[in-house]
XYZ file of C-alpha atoms in Angstrom:
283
model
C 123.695 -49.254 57.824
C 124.090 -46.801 55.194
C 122.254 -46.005 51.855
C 124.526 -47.082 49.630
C 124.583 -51.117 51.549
C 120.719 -50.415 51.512
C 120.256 -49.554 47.674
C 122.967 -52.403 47.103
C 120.883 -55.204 48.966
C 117.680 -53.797 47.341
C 119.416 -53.934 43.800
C 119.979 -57.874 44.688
C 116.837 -58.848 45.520
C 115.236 -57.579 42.420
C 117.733 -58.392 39.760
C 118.001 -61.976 41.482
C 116.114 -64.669 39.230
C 115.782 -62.169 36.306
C 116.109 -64.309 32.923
C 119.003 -62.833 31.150
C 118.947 -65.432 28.339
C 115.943 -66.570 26.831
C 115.861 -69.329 23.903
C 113.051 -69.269 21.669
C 112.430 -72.384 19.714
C 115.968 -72.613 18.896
C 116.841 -74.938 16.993
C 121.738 -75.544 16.814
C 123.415 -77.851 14.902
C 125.423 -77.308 11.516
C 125.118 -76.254 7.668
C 127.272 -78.528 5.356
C 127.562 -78.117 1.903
C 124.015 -76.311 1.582
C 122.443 -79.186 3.753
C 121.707 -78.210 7.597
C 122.576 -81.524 10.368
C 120.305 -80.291 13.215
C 121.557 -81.274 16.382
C 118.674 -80.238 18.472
C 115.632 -78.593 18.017
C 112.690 -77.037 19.581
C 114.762 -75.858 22.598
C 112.970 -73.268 25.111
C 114.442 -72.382 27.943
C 115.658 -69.503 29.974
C 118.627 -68.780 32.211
C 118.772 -66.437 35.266
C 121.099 -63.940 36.981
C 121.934 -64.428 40.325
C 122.048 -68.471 39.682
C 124.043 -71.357 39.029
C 122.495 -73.065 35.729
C 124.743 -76.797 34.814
C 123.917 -78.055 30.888
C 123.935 -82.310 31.127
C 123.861 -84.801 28.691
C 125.212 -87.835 27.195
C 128.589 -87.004 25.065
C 127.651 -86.165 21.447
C 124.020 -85.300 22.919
C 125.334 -81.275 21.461
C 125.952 -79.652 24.867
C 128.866 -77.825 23.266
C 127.513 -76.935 20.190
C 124.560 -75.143 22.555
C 127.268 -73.666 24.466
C 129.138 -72.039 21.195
C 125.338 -70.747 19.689
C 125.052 -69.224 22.860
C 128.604 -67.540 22.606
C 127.518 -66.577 18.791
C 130.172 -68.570 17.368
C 127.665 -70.454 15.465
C 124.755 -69.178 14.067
C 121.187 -71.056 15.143
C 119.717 -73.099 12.462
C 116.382 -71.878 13.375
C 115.145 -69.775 16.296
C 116.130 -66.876 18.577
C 118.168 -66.496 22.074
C 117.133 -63.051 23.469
C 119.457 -61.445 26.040
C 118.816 -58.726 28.579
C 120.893 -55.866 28.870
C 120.953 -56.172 32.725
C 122.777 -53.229 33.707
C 121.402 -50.799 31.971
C 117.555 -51.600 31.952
C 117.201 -52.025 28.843
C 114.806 -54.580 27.067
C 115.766 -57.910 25.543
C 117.344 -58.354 22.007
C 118.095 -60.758 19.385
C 121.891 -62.155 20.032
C 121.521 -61.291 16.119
C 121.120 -57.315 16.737
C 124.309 -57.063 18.471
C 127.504 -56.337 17.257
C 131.240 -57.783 17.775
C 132.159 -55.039 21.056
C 128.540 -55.295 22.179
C 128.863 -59.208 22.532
C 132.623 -58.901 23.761
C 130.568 -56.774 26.441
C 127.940 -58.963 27.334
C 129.102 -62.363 26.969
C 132.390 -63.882 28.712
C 133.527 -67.439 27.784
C 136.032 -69.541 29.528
C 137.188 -72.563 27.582
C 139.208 -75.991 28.634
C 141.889 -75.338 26.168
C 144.978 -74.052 27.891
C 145.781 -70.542 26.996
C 148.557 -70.654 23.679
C 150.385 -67.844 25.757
C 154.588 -67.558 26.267
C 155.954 -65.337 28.487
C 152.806 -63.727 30.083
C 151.941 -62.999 34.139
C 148.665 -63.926 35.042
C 147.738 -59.857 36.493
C 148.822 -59.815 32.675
C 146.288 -61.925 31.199
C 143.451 -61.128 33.531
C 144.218 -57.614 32.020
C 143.279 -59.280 28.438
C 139.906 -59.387 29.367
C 139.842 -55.254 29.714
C 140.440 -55.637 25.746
C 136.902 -54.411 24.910
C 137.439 -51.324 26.114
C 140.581 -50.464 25.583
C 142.171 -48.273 22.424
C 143.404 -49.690 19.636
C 146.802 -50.194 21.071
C 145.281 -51.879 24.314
C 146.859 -49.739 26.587
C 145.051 -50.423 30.187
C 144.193 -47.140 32.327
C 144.607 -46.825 36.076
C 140.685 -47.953 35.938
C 141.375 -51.201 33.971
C 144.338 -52.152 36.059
C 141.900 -51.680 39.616
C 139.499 -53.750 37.835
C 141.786 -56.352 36.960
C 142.980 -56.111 40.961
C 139.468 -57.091 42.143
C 138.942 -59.570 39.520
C 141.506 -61.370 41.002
C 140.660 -60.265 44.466
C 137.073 -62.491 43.404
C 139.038 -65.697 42.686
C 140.930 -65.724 45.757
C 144.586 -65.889 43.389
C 146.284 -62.829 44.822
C 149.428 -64.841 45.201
C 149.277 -66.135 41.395
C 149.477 -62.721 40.260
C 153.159 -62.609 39.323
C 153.323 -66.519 38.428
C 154.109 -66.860 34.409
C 150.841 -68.801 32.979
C 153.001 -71.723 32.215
C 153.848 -72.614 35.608
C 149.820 -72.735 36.942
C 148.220 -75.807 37.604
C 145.513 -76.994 35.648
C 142.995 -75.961 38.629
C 145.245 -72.729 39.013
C 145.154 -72.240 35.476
C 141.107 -72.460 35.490
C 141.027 -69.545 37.955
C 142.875 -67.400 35.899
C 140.389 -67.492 32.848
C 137.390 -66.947 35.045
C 139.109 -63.588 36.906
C 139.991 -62.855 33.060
C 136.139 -63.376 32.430
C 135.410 -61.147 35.266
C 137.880 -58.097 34.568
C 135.748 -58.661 30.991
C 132.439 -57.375 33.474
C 130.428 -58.847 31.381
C 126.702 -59.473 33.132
C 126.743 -63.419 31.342
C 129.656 -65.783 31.693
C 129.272 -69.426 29.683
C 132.000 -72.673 30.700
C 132.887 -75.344 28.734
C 133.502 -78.068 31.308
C 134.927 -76.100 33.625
C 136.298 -78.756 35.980
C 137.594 -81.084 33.473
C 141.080 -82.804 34.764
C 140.713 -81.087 38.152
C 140.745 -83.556 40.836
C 138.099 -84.323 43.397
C 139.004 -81.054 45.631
C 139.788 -78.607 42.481
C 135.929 -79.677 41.016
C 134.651 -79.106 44.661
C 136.005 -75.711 44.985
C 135.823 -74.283 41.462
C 132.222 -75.186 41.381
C 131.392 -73.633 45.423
C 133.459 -70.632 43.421
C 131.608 -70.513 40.508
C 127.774 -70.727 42.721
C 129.560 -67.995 44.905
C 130.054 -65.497 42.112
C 126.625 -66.008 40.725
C 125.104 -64.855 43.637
C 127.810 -62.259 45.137
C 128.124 -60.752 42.020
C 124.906 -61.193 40.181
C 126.442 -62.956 37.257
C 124.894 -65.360 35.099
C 126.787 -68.496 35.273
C 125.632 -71.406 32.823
C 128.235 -74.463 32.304
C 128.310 -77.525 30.893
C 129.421 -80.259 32.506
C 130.171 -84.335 33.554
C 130.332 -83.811 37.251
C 126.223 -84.728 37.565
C 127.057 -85.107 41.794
C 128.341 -81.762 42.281
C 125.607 -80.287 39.570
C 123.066 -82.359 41.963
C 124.032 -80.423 45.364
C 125.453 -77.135 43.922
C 123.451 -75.994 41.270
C 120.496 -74.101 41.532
C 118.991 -75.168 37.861
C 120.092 -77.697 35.394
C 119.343 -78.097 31.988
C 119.383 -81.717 30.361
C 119.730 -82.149 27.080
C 118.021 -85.991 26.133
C 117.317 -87.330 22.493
C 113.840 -86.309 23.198
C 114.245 -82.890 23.963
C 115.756 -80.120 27.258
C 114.401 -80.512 30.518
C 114.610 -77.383 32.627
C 113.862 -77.535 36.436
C 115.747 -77.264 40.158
C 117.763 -80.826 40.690
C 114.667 -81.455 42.705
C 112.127 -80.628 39.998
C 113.911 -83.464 37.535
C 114.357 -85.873 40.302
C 110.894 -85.478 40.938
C 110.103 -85.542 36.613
C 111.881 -88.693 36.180
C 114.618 -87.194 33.633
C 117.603 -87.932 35.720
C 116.746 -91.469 36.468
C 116.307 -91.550 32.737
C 119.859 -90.166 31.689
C 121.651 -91.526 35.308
C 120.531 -94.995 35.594
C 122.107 -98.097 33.659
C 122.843 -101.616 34.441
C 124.382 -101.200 38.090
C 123.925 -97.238 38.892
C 120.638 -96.216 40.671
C 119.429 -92.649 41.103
C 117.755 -92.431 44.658
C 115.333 -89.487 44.188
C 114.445 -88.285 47.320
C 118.018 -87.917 48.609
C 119.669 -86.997 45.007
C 122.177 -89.451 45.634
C 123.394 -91.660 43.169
C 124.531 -95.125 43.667
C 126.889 -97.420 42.163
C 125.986 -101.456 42.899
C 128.852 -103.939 42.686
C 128.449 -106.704 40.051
């Protein structure tokens, strides 16, 4: 076993669980003709490297309006969201303290939109996400283009690497943005329903994926989603946004809290919690 595996495996164990994101009595929503619509309020909560963290809620409950105050690409109405600089030691700041290329190296974001790109390889676009520290004309080193190698190395889509972007599959397609996410090496990555329009297998695997990187790689994975089963067995925290506020806990720890009986069950659906299993009761 050599020093390098050792210092590795020690570096693991103590940056696992360390909160990389830390909300402060935030409170998101919007500002409309000098008037502010708060969506929620009062939110404190923090999210961890080395984890899997799933955002829940009703639609229109303002999961992705957290998700894009997060991102800073909406201010907070009221509030702070610290975030740790976890690669270099350094304390906490203010998401407000940082500029443009600071964020662009912190803070990856994968969207559901397809990519508006013609006539572009994936290995291309995974190389987009080397854009915050390239020159001004973008040029990628023999350093970016390595990275960009073993960010698709991480996703498993070797054989995509020559396919134009307009040929993938929507599950295909997903991979893609997360390796371009990962050539971005940024320490936090946010998803906006990730495993939207992916069937039953895609979700399966692109959520075991996701859980995989956040522990192999240390990352700081938070994502909203629908899929509440897979968020049940795969996720190591979830946050649910209700009209009365976020509950933060293990899938265990809201079972045991009541809150996802509260935003599961309805008029032939039952929420079992000892086994986490949902059930749906013919009429």
């Amino acid at each position: 076993m050599t020093f390098l595996f050792v210092l590795s495996s020690l570096i693991r164990i103590f940056a696992s669980g360390m909160e990389t994101v830390v909300l402060h009595n935030l409170s998101i929503g919007y500002t409309a003709k000098g008037n502010d619509r708060v969506v929620a309020s009062g939110l404190n909560a923090a999210i961890k490297s080395g984890e899997l963290t799933c955002l829940l809620g009703q639609n229109g409950i303002g999961k992705s309006t957290l998700l894009r105050t997060l991102s800073a690409f909406q201010p907070a109405l009221a509030g702070e969201i610290f975030i740790q600089r976890q690669e270099s030691g350094d304390k906490s700041q203010e998401i407000g303290t940082f500029t443009d290329k600071e964020l662009s190296r912190l803070i990856g974001v994968v969207l559901t939109e397809k990519p508006d790109v013609q006539n572009m390889t994936v290995t291309e676009l995974v190389g987009m996400g080397r854009s915050p520290y390239t020159g001004f004309w973008g040029r990628l080193n023999a350093e970016d283009h390595q990275i960009v190698a073993e960010a698709i190395g991480l996703v498993h889509i070797e054989a995509l690497a020559d396919r134009m972007i307009h040929t993938l599959s929507d599950g295909e397609r997903q991979k893609v943005m997360i390796a371009k996410a990962l050539a971005q090496q940024t320490p936090v990555i946010y998803l906006d329903e990730p495993t939207a329009f992916l069937d039953f297998p895609s979700k399966v695997e692109m959520m075991q994926l996701l859980r995989r990187l956040a522990i192999d790689e240390q990352k700081t994975i938070f994502l909203s989603t629908h899929d509440v089963e897979l968020s049940l067995q795969l996720a190591d925290n979830l946050w649910l946004m209700e009209p009365t506020g976020l509950s933060v806990g293990t899938p265990r720890e809201l079972a045991e809290k009541g809150a996802l009986s509260r935003f599961i069950e309805r008029d032939g659906i039952t929420f079992d919690r000892a086994t986490l299993q949902i059930k749906v009761h013919s009429s």
